Amino acid sequence: MIYKFRIVSDEMDDFRRDILIDADSTFLQLKDAICEAIDYDPAQMSSFFICDDNWEKKTEITLEDMGANDMTNDLYVMNDTALADLIDEEGQKLLFTFDYLTDRNLFLQLKETLPGQNIDKSECVFSRGEAPQQNVDLDDFESKLDAKNESSIEMDEDFEGSEYDDEDLMGLDELSENY
């Protein structure tokens, strides 16, 4: 079976990649396909997270065994875990964390499955826009955080309007549907 993943970013509005990959491929092969499609260094530490419909992280697939002996959670390593082991339905959402220091992610969704077909090598079949930079300058990142904190409004108990309607916020579901 072939999986077609759509990849978008919350940093770059015009960025999109569609990748075809065999369902029997590993998460490491998916990571390498993503890195090749967007010209990232595949040696950088990264993880995948299987998410629920609200993009909440559920299951982590790490690049390496981090040695955590917590037996309450299953441990999944990219090289040892096939995509089909954890992904089985269209619409499944994943995060690809490519920058741990600043918690930056790409958003993936399984858009289509092609049963009865196989491919030997993954393929980027659609490419639009520039990918976010893989690494950011930490001084620049910190100055942006400082500027954001300085411009934030102090709220007290009497502040009204702290609740938002769904119409006020554009969710990632809407973002991914637009691509």
Coordinates of C-alpha atoms in Angstrom, one line a residue:
M1 CA 0.0 0.0 0.0
I2 CA 1.2 3.5 -0.7
Y3 CA 0.6 6.4 1.6
K4 CA 0.3 10.0 0.4
F5 CA 1.3 12.5 3.2
R6 CA 0.6 16.3 3.0
I7 CA 3.1 18.4 4.9
V8 CA 2.4 22.1 5.9
S9 CA 4.0 24.5 8.3
D10 CA 2.5 27.1 10.6
E11 CA 5.5 29.3 10.0
M12 CA 5.3 29.5 6.2
D13 CA 1.8 30.1 4.7
D14 CA 2.7 29.1 1.2
F15 CA 4.7 25.9 2.1
R16 CA 3.4 22.5 1.1
R17 CA 4.8 19.2 0.1
D18 CA 3.1 15.9 -0.8
I19 CA 5.1 12.7 -0.4
L20 CA 4.3 9.2 -1.6
I21 CA 5.9 6.4 0.5
D22 CA 5.3 2.7 0.9
A23 CA 3.3 1.8 4.0
D24 CA 5.9 -0.8 4.9
S25 CA 8.6 1.9 5.0
T26 CA 9.9 3.0 8.4
F27 CA 9.5 6.3 10.1
L28 CA 13.2 6.8 9.5
Q29 CA 12.6 6.5 5.7
L30 CA 9.7 9.0 6.0
K31 CA 12.0 11.4 7.9
D32 CA 14.7 11.1 5.2
A33 CA 12.1 11.7 2.5
I34 CA 10.9 14.9 4.3
C35 CA 14.5 16.1 4.7
E36 CA 15.3 15.4 1.1
A37 CA 12.1 17.2 -0.1
I38 CA 12.9 20.3 1.9
D39 CA 16.7 20.2 2.0
Y40 CA 17.1 19.6 5.7
D41 CA 20.1 18.0 7.3
P42 CA 18.8 14.4 8.2
A43 CA 21.4 14.1 10.9
Q44 CA 19.6 16.6 13.2
M45 CA 17.7 15.2 16.1
S46 CA 14.0 14.9 15.4
S47 CA 10.8 13.0 16.4
F48 CA 7.4 12.2 15.0
F49 CA 4.3 12.3 17.1
I50 CA 1.0 10.5 16.3
C51 CA -1.7 13.1 17.1
D52 CA -5.4 13.0 17.7
D53 CA -7.8 15.1 15.6
N54 CA -6.9 18.2 17.7
W55 CA -3.2 17.9 17.0
E56 CA -2.6 16.7 20.6
K57 CA 0.5 14.5 20.8
K58 CA -0.2 10.9 21.7
T59 CA 2.6 8.6 20.6
E60 CA 6.2 9.6 20.1
I61 CA 8.5 7.9 17.6
T62 CA 12.1 8.9 18.3
L63 CA 15.2 9.0 16.1
E64 CA 17.2 7.1 18.7
D65 CA 16.4 5.1 21.8
M66 CA 16.7 7.8 24.5
G67 CA 17.2 5.2 27.2
A68 CA 14.1 6.1 29.2
N69 CA 13.1 2.9 31.0
D70 CA 9.6 4.0 31.7
M71 CA 7.7 0.8 31.1
T72 CA 4.3 2.6 31.2
N73 CA 4.7 3.8 27.6
D74 CA 5.7 1.9 24.5
L75 CA 9.0 3.0 23.0
Y76 CA 9.1 3.5 19.2
V77 CA 12.3 4.1 17.3
M78 CA 12.1 5.4 13.8
N79 CA 14.4 2.8 12.2
D80 CA 12.4 -0.1 13.9
T81 CA 8.9 1.1 13.3
A82 CA 7.0 0.7 10.1
L83 CA 4.5 3.4 9.1
A84 CA 1.7 0.8 8.9
D85 CA 2.4 -0.3 12.5
L86 CA 1.0 3.1 13.8
I87 CA -0.8 4.6 10.9
D88 CA -3.8 2.9 9.4
E89 CA -6.5 5.4 8.3
E90 CA -6.7 8.4 6.0
G91 CA -6.8 11.6 7.9
Q92 CA -4.3 10.5 10.5
K93 CA -2.3 13.5 11.8
L94 CA 1.3 13.6 12.8
L95 CA 3.8 16.2 14.0
F96 CA 7.4 16.1 12.8
T97 CA 9.5 18.0 15.4
F98 CA 12.6 19.1 13.6
D99 CA 13.9 21.7 16.1
Y100 CA 13.7 20.6 19.7
L101 CA 15.3 23.8 21.1
T102 CA 12.6 26.0 19.8
D103 CA 9.8 23.4 19.6
R104 CA 9.3 23.8 15.8
N105 CA 7.2 21.3 13.9
L106 CA 5.9 20.4 10.5
F107 CA 2.3 19.1 10.3
L108 CA 1.6 15.9 8.4
Q109 CA -1.7 14.4 7.4
L110 CA -2.3 11.1 5.6
K111 CA -4.4 12.4 2.7
E112 CA -4.7 9.2 0.7
T113 CA -4.0 5.5 0.7
L114 CA -3.4 3.5 -2.5
P115 CA -4.1 -0.2 -1.7
G116 CA -2.6 -2.9 -3.8
Q117 CA 0.3 -0.6 -4.9
N118 CA 3.9 -0.4 -3.8
I119 CA 6.8 1.8 -4.5
D120 CA 10.5 1.1 -3.8
K121 CA 11.6 4.7 -3.0
S122 CA 9.6 7.6 -1.6
E123 CA 8.8 10.5 -3.9
C124 CA 7.9 14.1 -3.4
V125 CA 5.0 14.6 -5.9
F126 CA 4.1 18.2 -5.1
S127 CA 6.2 21.1 -3.9
R128 CA 5.2 24.6 -3.3
G129 CA 6.8 27.4 -1.3
E130 CA 9.9 27.6 0.8
A131 CA 10.3 25.4 3.9
P132 CA 11.0 27.1 7.2
Q133 CA 14.7 27.3 8.1
Q134 CA 15.8 24.1 9.9
N135 CA 17.8 26.0 12.4
V136 CA 17.2 29.5 13.8
D137 CA 19.6 32.0 15.3
L138 CA 19.0 31.7 19.0
D139 CA 19.8 35.4 19.6
D140 CA 17.2 36.4 17.0
F141 CA 14.7 33.9 18.4
E142 CA 15.2 35.3 21.9
S143 CA 14.8 38.9 20.8
K144 CA 11.6 38.0 19.0
L145 CA 10.3 36.4 22.3
D146 CA 11.4 39.4 24.3
A147 CA 9.6 41.8 21.9
K148 CA 6.5 39.6 22.0
N149 CA 6.6 39.6 25.8
E150 CA 7.0 43.4 26.0
S151 CA 4.1 44.0 23.7
S152 CA 1.7 41.6 25.5
I153 CA -1.2 43.1 27.4
E154 CA -1.3 42.6 31.2
M155 CA -4.7 41.1 32.1
D156 CA -6.3 41.3 35.5
E157 CA -9.5 39.7 36.8
D158 CA -11.7 42.4 35.3
F159 CA -10.4 41.8 31.8
E160 CA -13.4 41.0 29.5
G161 CA -13.1 39.3 26.2
S162 CA -10.6 36.6 27.3
E163 CA -12.8 33.9 25.8
Y164 CA -12.8 33.4 22.1
D165 CA -15.4 32.0 19.8
D166 CA -14.4 29.3 17.3
E167 CA -14.9 31.9 14.6
D168 CA -12.1 34.0 16.2
L169 CA -9.5 31.4 15.9
M170 CA -8.3 29.6 12.7
G171 CA -7.4 26.0 13.7
L172 CA -4.8 23.9 12.0
D173 CA -7.6 21.8 10.6
E174 CA -8.7 24.8 8.5
L175 CA -5.1 25.5 7.6
S176 CA -4.5 22.0 6.3
E177 CA -7.8 21.9 4.5
N178 CA -6.7 25.0 2.5
Y179 CA -3.7 23.1 1.2

